[in-house]
Coordinates of N, CA, C and O in Angstrom, one line a residue:
M1 N 188.5 80.3 -23.2 CA 188.7 79.9 -24.2 C 187.3 80.0 -25.0 O 186.6 79.7 -24.4
A2 N 187.5 80.2 -26.4 CA 186.4 80.1 -27.1 C 186.0 78.6 -27.5 O 186.7 78.1 -27.3
K3 N 184.7 78.6 -27.4 CA 184.3 77.0 -27.8 C 183.1 77.2 -29.1 O 182.7 78.5 -29.4
T4 N 183.5 76.4 -29.8 CA 182.5 76.5 -31.2 C 181.6 74.9 -30.8 O 182.8 73.9 -31.1
N5 N 180.6 74.6 -31.1 CA 180.1 73.2 -30.9 C 178.8 73.3 -31.7 O 178.1 74.1 -31.8
N6 N 177.9 71.9 -32.3 CA 177.1 71.9 -32.7 C 176.8 72.6 -33.6 O 175.8 73.1 -34.1
I7 N 177.5 72.5 -34.6 CA 177.9 72.7 -36.2 C 177.2 71.8 -36.8 O 177.8 70.5 -36.9
V8 N 176.2 72.3 -38.0 CA 175.6 71.4 -38.8 C 175.6 72.0 -40.2 O 174.9 72.9 -40.7
F9 N 176.1 71.2 -41.2 CA 175.6 71.7 -42.7 C 175.4 70.2 -43.2 O 175.9 69.6 -43.5
E10 N 174.3 70.8 -43.7 CA 173.3 69.5 -44.2 C 172.3 69.5 -45.3 O 171.8 71.1 -45.1
N11 N 172.1 68.9 -46.1 CA 171.1 69.0 -47.2 C 171.7 70.3 -48.1 O 170.8 70.8 -48.5
N12 N 173.0 70.2 -48.6 CA 173.5 71.4 -49.4 C 173.9 70.5 -50.9 O 174.2 69.9 -50.9
I13 N 173.8 71.6 -51.8 CA 174.1 71.5 -52.8 C 175.4 72.5 -53.3 O 174.8 73.8 -53.2
C14 N 176.9 72.2 -53.3 CA 177.7 72.9 -53.5 C 178.4 73.1 -54.8 O 178.8 71.5 -55.1
S15 N 178.1 74.0 -55.6 CA 178.8 73.6 -57.3 C 179.7 74.8 -57.4 O 179.5 75.7 -56.9
N16 N 180.8 74.6 -58.4 CA 181.6 75.7 -59.1 C 182.9 76.4 -58.2 O 182.8 77.4 -58.2
A17 N 182.9 75.9 -57.2 CA 183.9 76.5 -56.5 C 185.2 76.9 -57.4 O 185.7 75.9 -58.0
G18 N 185.6 78.2 -57.1 CA 186.7 78.5 -58.0 C 186.3 79.0 -59.4 O 187.2 79.2 -60.1
S19 N 184.9 79.0 -59.8 CA 184.7 79.2 -61.1 C 184.2 81.2 -61.0 O 183.8 81.2 -62.3
G20 N 183.9 81.5 -60.6 CA 183.5 82.9 -60.2 C 184.2 83.9 -61.0 O 185.6 83.6 -61.1
W21 N 183.6 85.0 -60.9 CA 184.6 86.1 -62.0 C 185.6 86.4 -60.8 O 186.8 86.9 -61.5
G22 N 185.5 86.4 -59.5 CA 186.4 87.1 -58.5 C 187.8 86.1 -58.1 O 188.9 86.4 -57.7
H23 N 187.1 84.9 -58.8 CA 188.3 83.6 -58.3 C 189.9 84.0 -58.6 O 190.7 84.1 -57.5
N24 N 190.2 84.3 -59.7 CA 191.7 84.5 -60.2 C 191.9 85.9 -60.0 O 193.2 86.0 -59.8
Q25 N 191.7 86.9 -59.2 CA 191.8 88.2 -58.4 C 192.3 87.5 -57.2 O 192.7 88.7 -56.8
R26 N 191.6 86.8 -56.3 CA 192.1 86.4 -55.2 C 193.7 86.1 -55.1 O 194.6 85.6 -55.8
P27 N 194.5 86.3 -53.9 CA 195.8 86.2 -53.7 C 196.6 84.6 -53.6 O 197.5 84.4 -53.9
N28 N 195.0 84.0 -53.3 CA 195.6 82.6 -53.2 C 194.2 81.6 -53.5 O 193.9 81.1 -53.0
P29 N 194.1 81.8 -54.9 CA 192.9 81.3 -55.5 C 193.0 79.3 -55.5 O 194.1 78.9 -55.9
T30 N 192.2 78.8 -54.7 CA 191.9 77.6 -54.5 C 190.8 76.6 -54.8 O 191.0 75.7 -55.4
G31 N 189.7 77.4 -54.9 CA 188.5 76.5 -55.7 C 188.0 75.6 -54.5 O 188.0 74.3 -55.0
R32 N 187.9 75.5 -53.3 CA 187.3 74.7 -52.5 C 186.0 74.7 -52.0 O 185.9 76.3 -51.8
Q33 N 185.1 73.8 -51.4 CA 183.8 74.3 -51.3 C 183.8 74.2 -49.6 O 183.1 75.0 -49.6
I34 N 184.6 73.4 -48.9 CA 184.7 73.5 -47.3 C 185.8 73.6 -47.1 O 186.7 72.7 -47.6
C35 N 186.0 74.7 -46.2 CA 187.5 74.5 -45.9 C 187.5 74.8 -44.2 O 187.2 75.4 -43.3
F36 N 188.6 74.1 -43.4 CA 188.5 74.2 -42.3 C 190.3 74.7 -41.9 O 191.1 73.7 -42.4
W37 N 190.4 75.8 -41.7 CA 192.1 76.6 -41.5 C 192.5 76.3 -40.3 O 191.7 75.8 -39.3
D38 N 193.9 76.4 -40.1 CA 194.6 76.2 -39.1 C 194.6 77.3 -38.0 O 195.2 77.1 -37.0
G39 N 193.9 78.2 -38.3 CA 193.6 79.5 -37.8 C 192.8 79.3 -36.5 O 192.5 80.0 -35.7
N40 N 191.7 78.0 -36.3 CA 190.9 77.9 -35.4 C 191.4 77.6 -34.3 O 192.2 76.8 -34.0
T41 N 191.2 78.6 -33.2 CA 191.8 78.5 -31.9 C 190.5 78.3 -30.6 O 190.9 78.0 -29.5
A42 N 189.4 78.0 -31.3 CA 188.3 77.7 -30.2 C 188.4 76.2 -30.0 O 189.1 75.4 -31.0
Q43 N 188.0 75.8 -29.0 CA 187.8 74.5 -28.7 C 186.6 74.1 -29.4 O 185.4 74.4 -29.1
T44 N 186.5 73.0 -30.3 CA 185.8 72.9 -31.2 C 185.4 71.1 -31.2 O 186.1 70.3 -31.1
S45 N 183.9 71.2 -31.1 CA 183.1 69.8 -31.0 C 181.9 69.5 -31.6 O 181.3 70.8 -32.0
S46 N 181.6 68.9 -32.1 CA 180.1 68.3 -32.7 C 180.1 69.2 -33.7 O 179.0 69.9 -34.1
V47 N 180.9 68.7 -35.0 CA 180.6 69.4 -36.3 C 180.2 68.3 -37.2 O 180.7 67.1 -37.2
F48 N 179.1 68.6 -37.5 CA 178.2 67.2 -38.9 C 178.6 68.1 -40.2 O 177.7 69.2 -40.3
I49 N 179.0 67.2 -41.2 CA 178.7 67.7 -42.4 C 178.1 66.3 -43.0 O 179.0 65.4 -43.8
R50 N 177.1 66.6 -43.4 CA 176.0 65.2 -43.8 C 175.0 65.6 -44.8 O 174.6 66.5 -44.8
N51 N 174.7 64.5 -45.8 CA 173.8 64.2 -46.8 C 173.8 65.9 -48.0 O 173.1 66.5 -48.3
N52 N 175.4 65.8 -48.1 CA 175.5 67.0 -49.1 C 175.8 66.8 -50.7 O 176.4 65.6 -50.5
T53 N 175.6 67.5 -51.4 CA 176.4 67.0 -52.7 C 177.2 68.3 -53.5 O 177.0 69.3 -53.1
F54 N 178.7 67.7 -53.7 CA 180.0 68.8 -54.2 C 179.7 68.6 -55.6 O 180.3 67.4 -55.8
K55 N 179.9 69.5 -56.2 CA 180.3 69.3 -58.0 C 181.1 70.3 -58.2 O 181.2 71.6 -57.9
N56 N 181.8 70.0 -58.8 CA 182.6 70.9 -59.9 C 183.7 71.8 -59.3 O 183.9 72.9 -59.7
A57 N 184.3 71.5 -58.1 CA 185.1 72.1 -57.4 C 186.4 72.1 -58.1 O 187.1 71.2 -58.7
K58 N 187.2 73.7 -58.4 CA 188.0 73.8 -59.4 C 189.4 73.0 -58.7 O 190.3 72.3 -59.6
Q59 N 189.2 72.9 -57.3 CA 190.7 72.2 -56.6 C 190.5 70.9 -55.9 O 190.8 69.8 -56.0
T60 N 189.3 71.1 -54.8 CA 189.1 70.1 -54.1 C 187.9 70.5 -53.4 O 187.1 71.8 -52.8
C61 N 186.7 69.6 -52.9 CA 185.4 69.8 -52.5 C 185.5 70.0 -51.1 O 184.9 70.9 -50.2
F62 N 186.9 69.4 -50.4 CA 187.0 69.6 -48.7 C 188.2 69.5 -48.2 O 189.3 68.9 -48.9
Y63 N 188.7 70.9 -47.6 CA 189.9 70.6 -47.1 C 189.9 71.0 -46.1 O 189.3 71.4 -45.2
I64 N 191.1 70.2 -45.2 CA 191.1 70.2 -43.6 C 192.8 70.4 -43.4 O 193.4 69.5 -43.8
S65 N 193.0 71.4 -42.5 CA 194.5 71.5 -42.3 C 194.7 70.9 -41.3 O 194.0 70.2 -40.4
K66 N 196.0 70.0 -41.4 CA 196.7 69.1 -40.2 C 196.4 69.7 -39.1 O 196.5 69.0 -38.0
K67 N 196.6 71.1 -38.8 CA 196.3 71.8 -37.4 C 195.1 71.9 -36.9 O 195.0 72.7 -35.8
W68 N 194.1 71.6 -37.5 CA 192.8 72.5 -37.3 C 192.0 71.6 -36.1 O 192.4 70.2 -35.9
K69 N 191.8 72.5 -35.0 CA 191.4 71.9 -34.1 C 190.1 71.2 -34.1 O 189.1 72.2 -34.3
G70 N 189.9 70.1 -33.4 CA 188.2 69.6 -33.7 C 188.1 68.4 -34.4 O 187.2 68.0 -34.9
I71 N 189.3 68.1 -35.2 CA 189.2 66.8 -36.0 C 188.4 65.4 -35.5 O 188.0 64.7 -36.3
D72 N 189.0 65.3 -34.3 CA 188.5 64.1 -33.7 C 187.0 64.1 -33.4 O 186.4 62.7 -33.6
D73 N 186.3 65.2 -33.6 CA 184.7 65.4 -33.4 C 184.2 65.6 -34.7 O 183.0 66.5 -34.4
L74 N 184.6 65.7 -35.7 CA 184.1 65.8 -37.0 C 183.4 64.8 -37.6 O 184.0 63.7 -37.4
V75 N 182.1 64.9 -38.0 CA 181.4 63.6 -38.4 C 181.0 64.0 -40.3 O 180.6 65.0 -40.2
L76 N 181.4 62.8 -40.8 CA 181.2 63.1 -42.2 C 180.5 61.9 -42.4 O 180.9 60.9 -42.6
E77 N 179.2 62.5 -43.3 CA 178.2 61.2 -43.6 C 177.4 61.6 -44.7 O 176.8 62.5 -45.0
N78 N 177.6 60.4 -45.4 CA 176.5 60.4 -46.7 C 176.7 61.5 -47.5 O 175.7 62.3 -48.2
N79 N 178.0 62.3 -47.8 CA 177.9 63.1 -48.8 C 178.6 62.7 -50.2 O 178.8 61.6 -50.3
K80 N 178.1 63.1 -51.2 CA 178.5 62.7 -52.6 C 179.3 63.7 -53.4 O 179.2 65.0 -53.0
V81 N 180.2 63.5 -54.2 CA 181.3 64.2 -55.0 C 180.7 63.6 -56.4 O 180.7 62.5 -56.9
S82 N 180.3 64.8 -57.2 CA 179.8 64.7 -58.5 C 180.5 65.3 -59.4 O 181.0 66.4 -59.1

């Protein structure tokens, strides 16, 4: 089985998801800045998303599928939405 661990997404500014020229050409335009899809089949642990700023997403700054494997070990800390 595949393993994914010790992922750190930290100290970023994410802005304008869904505002680019190609967004409307996508088959499923969503405008999300971070996505955790249900297609993850890896054993996932120690995912950290912290100290980030999220701005102006067309739909949502953060999306997580109900079926995503690893939610029990996901750490969200000190993120801002503006």
